[in-house]
Amino acid sequence: MTDYNMVPYEPADIVIHVQGRGTVLREKSLIAVQASDNKIVAFGTDAQRMTEKNMEDIMVLSPLHQGMIADYLAARELFLCLFRKALGKKPIIKPPVAVCVPKGMTSVDKKAMEDAVIYVGASELLLSDVPMEEFIREFPDKFPKLYRKFKITIGITKDEPERYMEERMRELLAYAEGLQIPAERVYTLWNEISAAGENKLI
């Protein structure tokens, strides 16, 4: 039995785009796990639907956190399932894959993402922190040779960006609390660095 280190909710979709076919898959970055034995029973949007069934023995979790891998074993199983679903019964054999990832990834985060995508069958990986729509739009003109090579793009999209902002702000407040800095002082500091009195927290 595997103990997974996942988070309850991740406001992100996993999108797979194939040149000549467009977007072939958009699924929630979720996994449904059977609590009794930690067996994965559903992936993506199918896992999300299981929350509506009120099944006591099923936990719907995400192996991603802020678009980055929080649980490597669960993430690679999620990617493997969605990759196979996107490419069908006869997938491209070991294709080079481009992956659009969140900005600010550490070298450890990047290595985890590389390992997970190579595990699903990619022969080579290109990581970009450019948003997926922009990447697909500009990639052919800016990097034509790479465009001809990397025909599959995987994106982790932030469809609910305010959820990410709220999560980061809560982390900041928790960090400040650990340093015994009151929340009111955090608000004051934020307002002091806001340009011309704009973008104030309060």
Short mmCIF file of C-alpha atoms in Angstrom, two decimals:
data_model
loop_
_atom_site.label_atom_id
_atom_site.label_comp_id
_atom_site.label_asym_id
_atom_site.label_seq_id
_atom_site.Cartn_x
_atom_site.Cartn_y
_atom_site.Cartn_z
CA MET A 1 0.00 0.00 0.00
CA THR A 2 1.39 3.39 -1.03
CA ASP A 3 0.94 6.43 1.20
CA TYR A 4 0.35 9.42 -1.04
CA ASN A 5 1.33 12.97 -0.12
CA MET A 6 -1.35 14.86 -2.03
CA VAL A 7 -3.35 18.02 -1.45
CA PRO A 8 -7.17 18.19 -1.23
CA TYR A 9 -7.69 20.59 -4.12
CA GLU A 10 -5.66 21.98 -7.00
CA PRO A 11 -7.30 24.69 -9.14
CA ALA A 12 -5.59 23.52 -12.32
CA ASP A 13 -6.29 21.56 -15.47
CA ILE A 14 -3.88 19.38 -17.40
CA VAL A 15 -4.13 20.19 -21.11
CA ILE A 16 -2.57 18.20 -23.95
CA HIS A 17 -2.18 19.81 -27.38
CA VAL A 18 -1.06 17.93 -30.50
CA GLN A 19 0.07 19.74 -33.64
CA GLY A 20 -2.48 19.34 -36.41
CA ARG A 21 -5.17 18.17 -33.99
CA GLY A 22 -5.37 21.00 -31.49
CA THR A 23 -6.31 20.42 -27.86
CA VAL A 24 -7.04 16.71 -27.48
CA LEU A 25 -7.48 16.61 -23.71
CA ARG A 26 -8.37 18.90 -20.82
CA GLU A 27 -8.77 17.19 -17.45
CA LYS A 28 -8.71 18.16 -13.81
CA SER A 29 -5.43 17.42 -12.03
CA LEU A 30 -7.16 15.09 -9.59
CA ILE A 31 -7.02 11.47 -8.47
CA ALA A 32 -9.67 9.49 -6.59
CA VAL A 33 -8.14 7.24 -3.95
CA GLN A 34 -9.81 4.43 -2.03
CA ALA A 35 -9.12 5.24 1.62
CA SER A 36 -9.06 1.63 2.82
CA ASP A 37 -6.06 0.61 0.72
CA ASN A 38 -4.88 3.82 -1.04
CA LYS A 39 -5.74 2.33 -4.43
CA ILE A 40 -6.24 4.87 -7.22
CA VAL A 41 -9.69 4.29 -8.73
CA ALA A 42 -10.19 7.32 -11.02
CA PHE A 43 -8.28 10.15 -12.67
CA GLY A 44 -8.95 13.68 -13.88
CA THR A 45 -12.53 14.76 -14.46
CA ASP A 46 -13.76 11.23 -13.61
CA ALA A 47 -12.19 11.67 -10.18
CA GLN A 48 -13.88 15.05 -9.79
CA ARG A 49 -17.27 13.48 -10.54
CA MET A 50 -16.78 11.04 -7.68
CA THR A 51 -17.05 13.93 -5.22
CA GLU A 52 -20.72 14.17 -6.22
CA LYS A 53 -21.39 10.56 -5.20
CA ASN A 54 -20.60 11.12 -1.49
CA MET A 55 -18.67 7.86 -1.23
CA GLU A 56 -17.23 7.62 2.28
CA ASP A 57 -14.32 5.41 1.26
CA ILE A 58 -13.17 7.67 -1.60
CA MET A 59 -10.85 10.66 -1.25
CA VAL A 60 -10.42 13.03 -4.20
CA LEU A 61 -6.99 14.63 -4.04
CA SER A 62 -4.36 16.25 -6.24
CA PRO A 63 -0.74 15.18 -6.70
CA LEU A 64 0.01 18.77 -7.76
CA HIS A 65 0.38 21.87 -5.60
CA GLN A 66 0.38 25.29 -7.25
CA GLY A 67 0.97 23.55 -10.56
CA MET A 68 4.04 21.69 -9.31
CA ILE A 69 4.42 18.05 -8.30
CA ALA A 70 3.64 17.42 -4.65
CA ASP A 71 3.54 13.62 -4.90
CA TYR A 72 5.79 12.10 -7.56
CA LEU A 73 4.34 8.58 -7.64
CA ALA A 74 0.75 9.77 -7.86
CA ALA A 75 1.62 12.49 -10.40
CA ARG A 76 3.28 10.10 -12.80
CA GLU A 77 0.27 7.76 -12.64
CA LEU A 78 -2.02 10.73 -13.35
CA PHE A 79 0.12 11.84 -16.31
CA LEU A 80 0.36 8.29 -17.63
CA CYS A 81 -3.41 7.81 -17.58
CA LEU A 82 -4.14 11.17 -19.22
CA PHE A 83 -1.36 10.78 -21.80
CA ARG A 84 -2.77 7.43 -22.90
CA LYS A 85 -6.29 8.83 -22.98
CA ALA A 86 -5.21 11.78 -25.13
CA LEU A 87 -3.20 9.81 -27.69
CA GLY A 88 -5.46 6.77 -28.01
CA LYS A 89 -4.69 3.09 -28.33
CA LYS A 90 -1.79 3.66 -30.74
CA PRO A 91 0.17 6.53 -29.21
CA ILE A 92 3.20 8.11 -30.84
CA ILE A 93 6.21 6.02 -29.82
CA LYS A 94 8.37 7.97 -27.35
CA PRO A 95 7.61 11.47 -28.69
CA PRO A 96 9.54 14.59 -27.67
CA VAL A 97 7.21 16.59 -25.42
CA ALA A 98 7.12 20.27 -24.46
CA VAL A 99 5.67 21.10 -21.05
CA CYS A 100 4.43 24.53 -19.99
CA VAL A 101 5.01 24.85 -16.25
CA PRO A 102 4.42 27.58 -13.65
CA LYS A 103 7.02 30.30 -13.19
CA GLY A 104 9.32 30.04 -10.22
CA MET A 105 9.94 26.29 -10.30
CA THR A 106 13.05 25.17 -8.43
CA SER A 107 15.56 22.75 -9.91
CA VAL A 108 14.01 20.04 -7.72
CA ASP A 109 10.52 20.84 -9.05
CA LYS A 110 11.80 20.74 -12.64
CA LYS A 111 13.54 17.40 -12.08
CA ALA A 112 10.36 15.89 -10.66
CA MET A 113 8.36 17.12 -13.67
CA GLU A 114 10.98 15.82 -16.11
CA ASP A 115 11.06 12.39 -14.48
CA ALA A 116 7.26 12.12 -14.42
CA VAL A 117 6.84 13.03 -18.10
CA ILE A 118 9.71 10.80 -19.22
CA TYR A 119 8.01 8.01 -17.25
CA VAL A 120 4.83 8.34 -19.33
CA GLY A 121 6.80 7.73 -22.53
CA ALA A 122 8.41 10.97 -23.68
CA SER A 123 11.84 10.55 -25.26
CA GLU A 124 12.88 14.14 -24.62
CA LEU A 125 11.49 17.07 -22.66
CA LEU A 126 11.39 20.82 -23.23
CA LEU A 127 10.29 22.87 -20.21
CA SER A 128 8.89 26.39 -20.66
CA ASP A 129 7.41 28.81 -18.14
CA VAL A 130 5.54 30.64 -20.91
CA PRO A 131 1.73 30.27 -20.59
CA MET A 132 0.49 27.48 -22.83
CA GLU A 133 -1.68 29.57 -25.17
CA GLU A 134 1.16 32.03 -25.73
CA PHE A 135 3.64 29.18 -26.17
CA ILE A 136 1.55 27.46 -28.85
CA ARG A 137 0.89 30.74 -30.63
CA GLU A 138 4.49 31.99 -30.74
CA PHE A 139 6.52 28.76 -30.75
CA PRO A 140 6.36 28.13 -34.55
CA ASP A 141 7.79 31.53 -35.49
CA LYS A 142 10.34 31.94 -32.70
CA PHE A 143 11.73 28.40 -32.71
CA PRO A 144 10.79 26.67 -36.00
CA LYS A 145 13.27 23.80 -35.64
CA LEU A 146 12.08 22.96 -32.13
CA TYR A 147 8.47 23.36 -33.27
CA ARG A 148 8.95 20.68 -35.91
CA LYS A 149 10.43 18.39 -33.26
CA PHE A 150 8.16 18.90 -30.24
CA LYS A 151 4.72 18.16 -31.65
CA ILE A 152 3.05 17.47 -28.29
CA THR A 153 2.62 20.12 -25.62
CA ILE A 154 1.39 19.51 -22.08
CA GLY A 155 0.21 22.49 -20.08
CA ILE A 156 -0.75 22.93 -16.45
CA THR A 157 -3.23 25.77 -16.59
CA LYS A 158 -4.35 27.99 -13.74
CA ASP A 159 -8.03 28.34 -14.50
CA GLU A 160 -8.69 29.84 -11.07
CA PRO A 161 -5.76 32.23 -10.54
CA GLU A 162 -7.36 33.92 -7.53
CA ARG A 163 -7.28 30.59 -5.70
CA TYR A 164 -3.51 30.51 -6.23
CA MET A 165 -3.17 34.10 -5.01
CA GLU A 166 -5.25 33.37 -1.93
CA GLU A 167 -3.15 30.30 -1.16
CA ARG A 168 0.12 32.24 -1.52
CA MET A 169 -1.20 35.04 0.71
CA ARG A 170 -2.20 32.55 3.39
CA GLU A 171 1.30 31.05 3.22
CA LEU A 172 2.79 34.53 3.62
CA LEU A 173 0.64 35.25 6.65
CA ALA A 174 1.55 31.89 8.19
CA TYR A 175 5.25 32.62 7.59
CA ALA A 176 4.87 36.03 9.24
CA GLU A 177 3.08 34.46 12.20
CA GLY A 178 6.02 32.09 12.65
CA LEU A 179 8.26 35.16 12.90
CA GLN A 180 5.80 36.75 15.34
CA ILE A 181 4.92 39.48 12.86
CA PRO A 182 1.22 40.38 13.17
CA ALA A 183 -1.01 40.33 10.12
CA GLU A 184 -1.63 44.06 10.45
CA ARG A 185 2.10 44.70 9.97
CA VAL A 186 2.10 42.51 6.85
CA TYR A 187 -0.73 44.60 5.41
CA THR A 188 1.18 47.78 6.25
CA LEU A 189 4.37 46.53 4.58
CA TRP A 190 2.44 45.51 1.48
CA ASN A 191 0.77 48.88 1.23
CA GLU A 192 4.11 50.65 1.67
CA ILE A 193 5.59 48.88 -1.39
CA SER A 194 2.49 49.37 -3.53
CA ALA A 195 3.12 51.90 -6.27
CA ALA A 196 1.46 55.29 -5.76
CA GLY A 197 -0.96 53.86 -3.23
CA GLU A 198 -2.40 51.31 -5.70
CA ASN A 199 -2.98 47.58 -5.20
CA LYS A 200 -3.49 47.96 -1.47
CA LEU A 201 -4.51 45.01 0.64
CA ILE A 202 -6.60 47.25 2.87
#
